[in-house]
Amino acid sequence: MDRYYMKLAIRRGEKSRGKCSPNPFVGAVIVSNGKIIAEGNTQAYGGDHAEIVALKAAGEASRGATLYVSLEPCCHYGKTPPCTDAIINAGIKRVVAGILDPNPLVAGKGIAALRAAGIEADYGFFEDEIKRQLEYYLCFMNNKRPFVIWKMALSLDGKYAASDGSSRWITNPASRRQVHRLRAEVEVVLAGIRSVSKDDAMLNVRGLRNVKQPLRVILDPLLEIDPACALVRSAKEYPAMIMYHSADRDKIQSLEALGMKLKQVSGKRDELDLAEVMQTLWDMKLYSVLLETGNRLSEAFWKAKLVDKCVIFYGNQILGGDKSALKAYDRKNIDRALQLSGITVRKLQDNAMIMGYPIW
């Protein structure tokens, strides 16, 4: 039955997707005498972890019970006390964890603390599934940078726009709703100044309830953004930040007065150092980024090998012309084509969404 209860814990964790960063979204289930007596999932940052939610719901019934949790319980003080202490004090007899937590403050120490207290503690259940579920958090911990999703909307023949540059709408409303769901689950929506200026883009989440708005990050090397654009006008309502390398002090101050955050990073001419951009976001404890970029910035991320996942929406159209995605990211020969793993395909009415992971 261990696998069955762990599956429930994984499913419970999904309730916190996009709502508890920088903590990972985790699920927990407490079982006593073959019956589920409590469940829990990670609360908003600073709130209870999944184990604590479940333990509070179970109360005294947790004594002698088994706790199933998708990620190893923490054993250090952060915004909240260690979960291992609460598990020990609650009288839990056995703990089953899905995977170990790569956080250096935990990394097996949670399991060790439970065992030292006389609790039977196991781990290693549905590891592949949980690693996929927590891919943002694991990349943040293991690679010391945010997980990057490259999103693109294309015609069936791979064009991002018509020859005259028009692109609304390549995809249908169902695809666009899915984009907003993606925005709702990441910490950062990132775009270049050209895309923002061309579309007067807002880049916030719309049409969904009870979601955490992402930080909208604009890469604007020379700080060319128009203070009258929709993104700046909405900065006091939806968080937004511009990264730049050179700018006039007066414009910096005027944008800050409108509610924009600004961060200077290294760069030259009309480019920024993407490694420093990623480091800045990592330092801010932001572990997932959705690229809402035009071709040039997309190509820069691909060339820097900073793409972890692709989400491509195909509209039901043939456009022809020369507006091909990643035109300058030329692999030259079919033998050098970049392959994707873990491909999934989802139909969105007459559109299709394809997801996969670049094999670097």
Coordinates of N, CA, C and O in Angstrom, one line a residue, residues 5-108:
Y5 N -0.4 5.2 -1.2 CA -0.5 6.4 -0.4 C 0.5 7.4 -0.8 O 0.2 8.6 -0.7
M6 N 1.6 7.0 -1.4 CA 2.6 8.0 -1.9 C 2.0 8.7 -3.1 O 2.2 9.9 -3.3
K7 N 1.2 7.9 -3.9 CA 0.6 8.5 -5.1 C -0.4 9.6 -4.6 O -0.5 10.7 -5.2
L8 N -1.1 9.4 -3.5 CA -2.0 10.4 -3.0 C -1.3 11.6 -2.5 O -1.7 12.7 -2.6
A9 N -0.1 11.4 -1.9 CA 0.7 12.5 -1.4 C 1.2 13.3 -2.6 O 1.2 14.6 -2.5
I10 N 1.6 12.7 -3.7 CA 2.0 13.4 -4.8 C 0.9 14.3 -5.4 O 1.1 15.4 -5.7
R11 N -0.3 13.7 -5.5 CA -1.4 14.4 -6.0 C -1.8 15.5 -5.1 O -2.2 16.6 -5.6
R12 N -1.7 15.3 -3.8 CA -2.0 16.4 -2.8 C -1.1 17.6 -3.0 O -1.5 18.8 -2.9
G13 N 0.2 17.3 -3.3 CA 1.2 18.3 -3.5 C 0.8 19.3 -4.6 O 1.2 20.5 -4.6
E14 N 0.2 18.8 -5.6 CA -0.2 19.6 -6.8 C -1.1 20.8 -6.4 O -1.1 21.8 -7.1
K15 N -1.8 20.7 -5.3 CA -2.7 21.7 -4.8 C -1.9 23.0 -4.5 O -2.4 24.1 -4.5
S16 N -0.6 22.9 -4.3 CA 0.2 24.0 -3.9 C 1.1 24.5 -5.1 O 1.9 25.4 -4.9
R17 N 1.0 23.9 -6.2 CA 1.8 24.3 -7.4 C 1.6 25.8 -7.6 O 0.5 26.3 -7.8
G18 N 2.7 26.5 -7.7 CA 2.7 28.0 -8.0 C 2.2 28.8 -6.8 O 2.0 30.1 -7.0
K19 N 2.0 28.3 -5.6 CA 1.5 29.1 -4.5 C 2.4 29.2 -3.3 O 2.0 29.9 -2.4
C20 N 3.5 28.5 -3.3 CA 4.3 28.4 -2.0 C 5.8 28.7 -2.2 O 6.6 28.5 -1.3
S21 N 6.2 29.1 -3.4 CA 7.6 29.4 -3.7 C 8.1 30.5 -2.7 O 7.4 31.3 -2.2
P22 N 9.4 30.4 -2.3 CA 10.4 29.5 -2.8 C 10.4 28.1 -2.2 O 11.3 27.3 -2.5
N23 N 9.5 27.8 -1.4 CA 9.4 26.4 -0.9 C 8.9 25.5 -2.0 O 8.1 25.9 -2.9
P24 N 9.3 24.2 -2.1 CA 8.8 23.3 -3.0 C 7.3 22.9 -2.7 O 7.0 22.9 -1.5
F25 N 6.5 22.6 -3.6 CA 5.1 22.2 -3.3 C 5.1 20.6 -3.0 O 5.5 19.8 -3.8
V26 N 4.7 20.3 -1.8 CA 4.9 19.0 -1.3 C 3.5 18.5 -0.7 O 2.7 19.3 -0.3
G27 N 3.3 17.2 -0.8 CA 2.0 16.7 -0.3 C 2.3 15.6 0.8 O 3.4 15.0 0.8
A28 N 1.4 15.5 1.8 CA 1.6 14.5 2.9 C 0.3 13.8 3.2 O -0.8 14.5 3.1
V29 N 0.4 12.6 3.6 CA -0.8 11.8 3.9 C -0.4 11.0 5.2 O 0.7 10.4 5.3
I30 N -1.3 11.0 6.2 CA -1.1 10.2 7.4 C -2.1 9.1 7.4 O -3.3 9.3 7.2
V31 N -1.6 7.9 7.7 CA -2.4 6.7 7.6 C -2.2 5.9 9.0 O -1.1 5.7 9.5
S32 N -3.4 5.5 9.5 CA -3.4 4.7 10.8 C -4.4 3.6 10.6 O -5.5 3.7 10.2
N33 N -3.9 2.4 10.9 CA -4.7 1.2 10.9 C -5.4 1.0 9.5 O -6.5 0.6 9.4
G34 N -4.6 1.3 8.4 CA -5.1 1.1 7.1 C -6.0 2.2 6.6 O -6.6 2.1 5.5
K35 N -6.2 3.3 7.4 CA -7.2 4.3 7.0 C -6.4 5.7 7.0 O -5.6 6.0 7.8
I36 N -6.8 6.5 6.0 CA -6.2 7.9 5.9 C -6.9 8.7 6.9 O -8.1 8.9 6.9
I37 N -6.1 9.3 7.8 CA -6.7 10.2 8.8 C -6.4 11.6 8.6 O -7.1 12.5 9.3
A38 N -5.5 12.0 7.7 CA -5.2 13.4 7.5 C -4.4 13.6 6.2 O -3.6 12.6 5.8
E39 N -4.5 14.7 5.6 CA -3.7 15.1 4.4 C -3.3 16.5 4.6 O -3.9 17.3 5.3
G40 N -2.2 16.8 3.8 CA -1.7 18.2 3.9 C -0.9 18.6 2.7 O -0.4 17.7 2.0
N41 N -0.8 19.9 2.4 CA 0.1 20.3 1.3 C 0.7 21.6 1.7 O 0.2 22.3 2.6
T42 N 1.8 22.0 1.2 CA 2.6 23.1 1.6 C 1.8 24.4 1.4 O 1.1 24.6 0.4
Q43 N 1.8 25.3 2.4 CA 1.1 26.5 2.4 C 2.0 27.6 1.9 O 3.2 27.4 1.6
A44 N 1.4 28.8 1.7 CA 2.2 29.9 1.2 C 3.5 30.2 2.0 O 3.5 29.8 3.2
Y45 N 4.5 30.7 1.4 CA 5.8 30.9 2.0 C 5.6 31.6 3.4 O 5.0 32.6 3.5
G46 N 6.2 30.9 4.4 CA 6.1 31.4 5.8 C 5.0 30.6 6.5 O 5.0 30.7 7.8
G47 N 4.2 29.9 5.8 CA 3.1 29.1 6.4 C 3.6 27.7 6.7 O 4.8 27.3 6.5
D48 N 2.7 26.8 7.1 CA 3.1 25.4 7.4 C 3.5 24.6 6.2 O 2.9 24.8 5.1
H49 N 4.4 23.7 6.4 CA 4.8 22.7 5.4 C 3.7 21.6 5.4 O 2.9 21.5 6.3
A50 N 3.8 20.8 4.4 CA 2.7 19.8 4.2 C 2.6 18.9 5.4 O 1.5 18.5 5.8
E51 N 3.7 18.4 6.0 CA 3.7 17.5 7.1 C 3.0 18.2 8.3 O 2.2 17.5 9.0
I52 N 3.2 19.4 8.5 CA 2.6 20.1 9.7 C 1.1 20.3 9.5 O 0.4 20.1 10.4
V53 N 0.7 20.6 8.3 CA -0.7 20.7 8.0 C -1.4 19.4 8.3 O -2.5 19.3 9.0
A54 N -0.8 18.3 7.9 CA -1.4 16.9 8.1 C -1.4 16.6 9.6 O -2.3 16.0 10.1
L55 N -0.2 16.9 10.3 CA -0.1 16.5 11.7 C -1.2 17.3 12.5 O -1.8 16.8 13.4
K56 N -1.4 18.6 12.2 CA -2.4 19.4 12.9 C -3.8 18.8 12.7 O -4.6 18.8 13.6
A57 N -4.0 18.3 11.5 CA -5.4 17.8 11.2 C -5.6 16.5 11.9 O -6.7 16.1 12.3
A58 N -4.5 15.7 12.0 CA -4.6 14.4 12.6 C -4.7 14.4 14.2 O -5.4 13.6 14.8
G59 N -4.0 15.4 14.7 CA -4.0 15.5 16.2 C -3.4 14.3 16.9 O -2.5 13.7 16.4
E60 N -4.0 13.9 18.0 CA -3.5 12.7 18.7 C -3.6 11.4 18.0 O -2.9 10.5 18.3
A61 N -4.4 11.4 16.9 CA -4.5 10.2 16.1 C -3.2 9.8 15.4 O -3.1 8.7 14.8
S62 N -2.3 10.8 15.3 CA -1.1 10.6 14.6 C -0.1 9.6 15.3 O 0.8 9.1 14.8
R63 N -0.4 9.4 16.6 CA 0.5 8.5 17.4 C 0.4 7.1 16.9 O -0.6 6.5 16.8
G64 N 1.6 6.6 16.5 CA 1.7 5.2 16.0 C 1.3 5.1 14.5 O 1.3 4.0 14.0
A65 N 1.1 6.2 13.9 CA 0.7 6.2 12.5 C 1.9 6.3 11.5 O 3.0 6.5 11.9
T66 N 1.6 6.2 10.2 CA 2.6 6.3 9.2 C 2.4 7.6 8.4 O 1.2 7.9 8.0
L67 N 3.5 8.3 8.2 CA 3.4 9.6 7.4 C 4.0 9.4 6.0 O 5.2 8.9 5.9
Y68 N 3.3 9.6 5.0 CA 3.8 9.6 3.6 C 4.0 11.0 3.1 O 3.0 11.9 3.2
V69 N 5.2 11.3 2.6 CA 5.4 12.7 2.2 C 6.3 12.6 0.9 O 7.2 11.8 0.8
S70 N 6.0 13.5 0.0 CA 6.7 13.4 -1.3 C 8.1 13.8 -1.3 O 8.9 13.4 -2.1
L71 N 8.5 14.7 -0.4 CA 9.9 15.1 -0.2 C 10.4 15.0 1.2 O 9.6 15.2 2.1
E72 N 11.6 14.6 1.4 CA 12.2 14.4 2.7 C 11.8 15.6 3.6 O 12.0 16.7 3.3
P73 N 11.4 15.3 4.9 CA 11.1 16.4 5.8 C 12.3 17.2 6.1 O 13.4 16.7 6.3
C74 N 12.1 18.5 6.3 CA 13.2 19.4 6.6 C 13.6 19.2 8.1 O 12.8 18.8 8.9
C75 N 14.8 19.6 8.4 CA 15.4 19.4 9.8 C 16.1 20.6 10.2 O 17.0 20.5 11.1
H76 N 15.8 21.8 9.7 CA 16.5 23.0 10.0 C 15.4 24.1 10.2 O 14.3 24.0 9.8
Y77 N 15.9 25.1 10.9 CA 15.0 26.3 11.1 C 15.1 27.2 9.9 O 16.2 27.6 9.5
G78 N 13.9 27.6 9.4 CA 13.9 28.6 8.3 C 12.8 29.6 8.7 O 12.8 30.2 9.8
K79 N 11.8 29.7 7.8 CA 10.6 30.5 8.2 C 9.8 29.8 9.3 O 9.0 30.4 10.0
T80 N 9.9 28.5 9.3 CA 9.2 27.7 10.3 C 10.2 26.7 10.9 O 11.3 26.4 10.4
P81 N 9.8 26.1 12.1 CA 10.7 25.1 12.8 C 10.8 23.9 12.0 O 10.1 23.6 11.0
P82 N 11.8 23.0 12.3 CA 12.0 21.8 11.6 C 10.8 20.8 11.6 O 10.2 20.6 12.7
C83 N 10.4 20.3 10.5 CA 9.3 19.3 10.4 C 9.6 18.1 11.1 O 8.8 17.4 11.7
T84 N 10.9 17.7 11.1 CA 11.3 16.5 11.8 C 11.0 16.5 13.3 O 10.5 15.5 13.9
D85 N 11.2 17.7 13.9 CA 10.8 17.8 15.4 C 9.4 17.6 15.6 O 9.0 16.9 16.5
A86 N 8.5 18.2 14.7 CA 7.1 18.0 14.9 C 6.7 16.6 14.7 O 5.8 16.0 15.4
I87 N 7.3 15.9 13.7 CA 7.0 14.5 13.4 C 7.3 13.6 14.6 O 6.6 12.7 15.1
I88 N 8.5 13.9 15.2 CA 8.9 13.1 16.4 C 8.0 13.3 17.6 O 7.5 12.4 18.2
N89 N 7.7 14.6 17.8 CA 6.8 14.9 19.0 C 5.4 14.4 18.8 O 4.7 14.2 19.8
A90 N 5.0 14.3 17.5 CA 3.6 13.8 17.3 C 3.5 12.3 17.5 O 2.3 11.8 17.5
G91 N 4.6 11.6 17.7 CA 4.5 10.1 17.9 C 4.3 9.3 16.7 O 3.9 8.1 16.7
I92 N 4.7 9.9 15.5 CA 4.6 9.1 14.2 C 5.6 7.9 14.4 O 6.7 8.0 14.8
K93 N 5.1 6.7 13.9 CA 5.9 5.5 14.0 C 6.8 5.3 12.8 O 7.9 4.8 12.9
R94 N 6.3 5.7 11.6 CA 7.0 5.4 10.4 C 6.8 6.6 9.4 O 5.7 7.1 9.4
V95 N 7.9 6.9 8.7 CA 7.9 7.9 7.7 C 8.3 7.4 6.4 O 9.4 6.7 6.3
V96 N 7.5 7.6 5.3 CA 7.9 7.2 3.9 C 8.0 8.4 3.1 O 7.0 9.1 2.9
A97 N 9.2 8.7 2.6 CA 9.5 9.9 1.8 C 9.7 9.5 0.3 O 10.3 8.4 0.1
G98 N 9.2 10.3 -0.6 CA 9.4 10.0 -2.0 C 10.9 10.1 -2.4 O 11.5 9.2 -2.9
I99 N 11.4 11.3 -2.3 CA 12.8 11.6 -2.6 C 13.5 12.4 -1.5 O 12.9 13.0 -0.7
L100 N 14.9 12.3 -1.5 CA 15.6 13.1 -0.6 C 15.6 14.6 -1.1 O 15.6 14.8 -2.3
D101 N 15.7 15.5 -0.1 CA 15.8 16.9 -0.5 C 17.2 17.3 -0.8 O 18.1 17.1 0.1
P102 N 17.5 17.8 -2.0 CA 18.9 18.2 -2.3 C 19.4 19.5 -1.6 O 20.6 19.8 -1.7
N103 N 18.5 20.2 -0.9 CA 18.9 21.3 -0.1 C 20.0 20.9 0.8 O 19.9 20.0 1.6
P104 N 21.2 21.6 0.7 CA 22.3 21.2 1.6 C 22.0 21.2 3.1 O 22.6 20.5 3.9
L105 N 21.0 22.0 3.5 CA 20.5 22.0 4.9 C 19.8 20.8 5.3 O 19.6 20.5 6.5
V106 N 19.4 20.0 4.3 CA 18.6 18.8 4.6 C 19.4 17.6 4.0 O 20.2 16.9 4.8
A107 N 19.3 17.3 2.7 CA 20.1 16.3 2.0 C 20.4 15.0 2.9 O 21.6 14.7 3.1
G108 N 19.4 14.4 3.3 CA 19.5 13.1 4.0 C 19.5 13.3 5.5 O 19.3 12.3 6.3

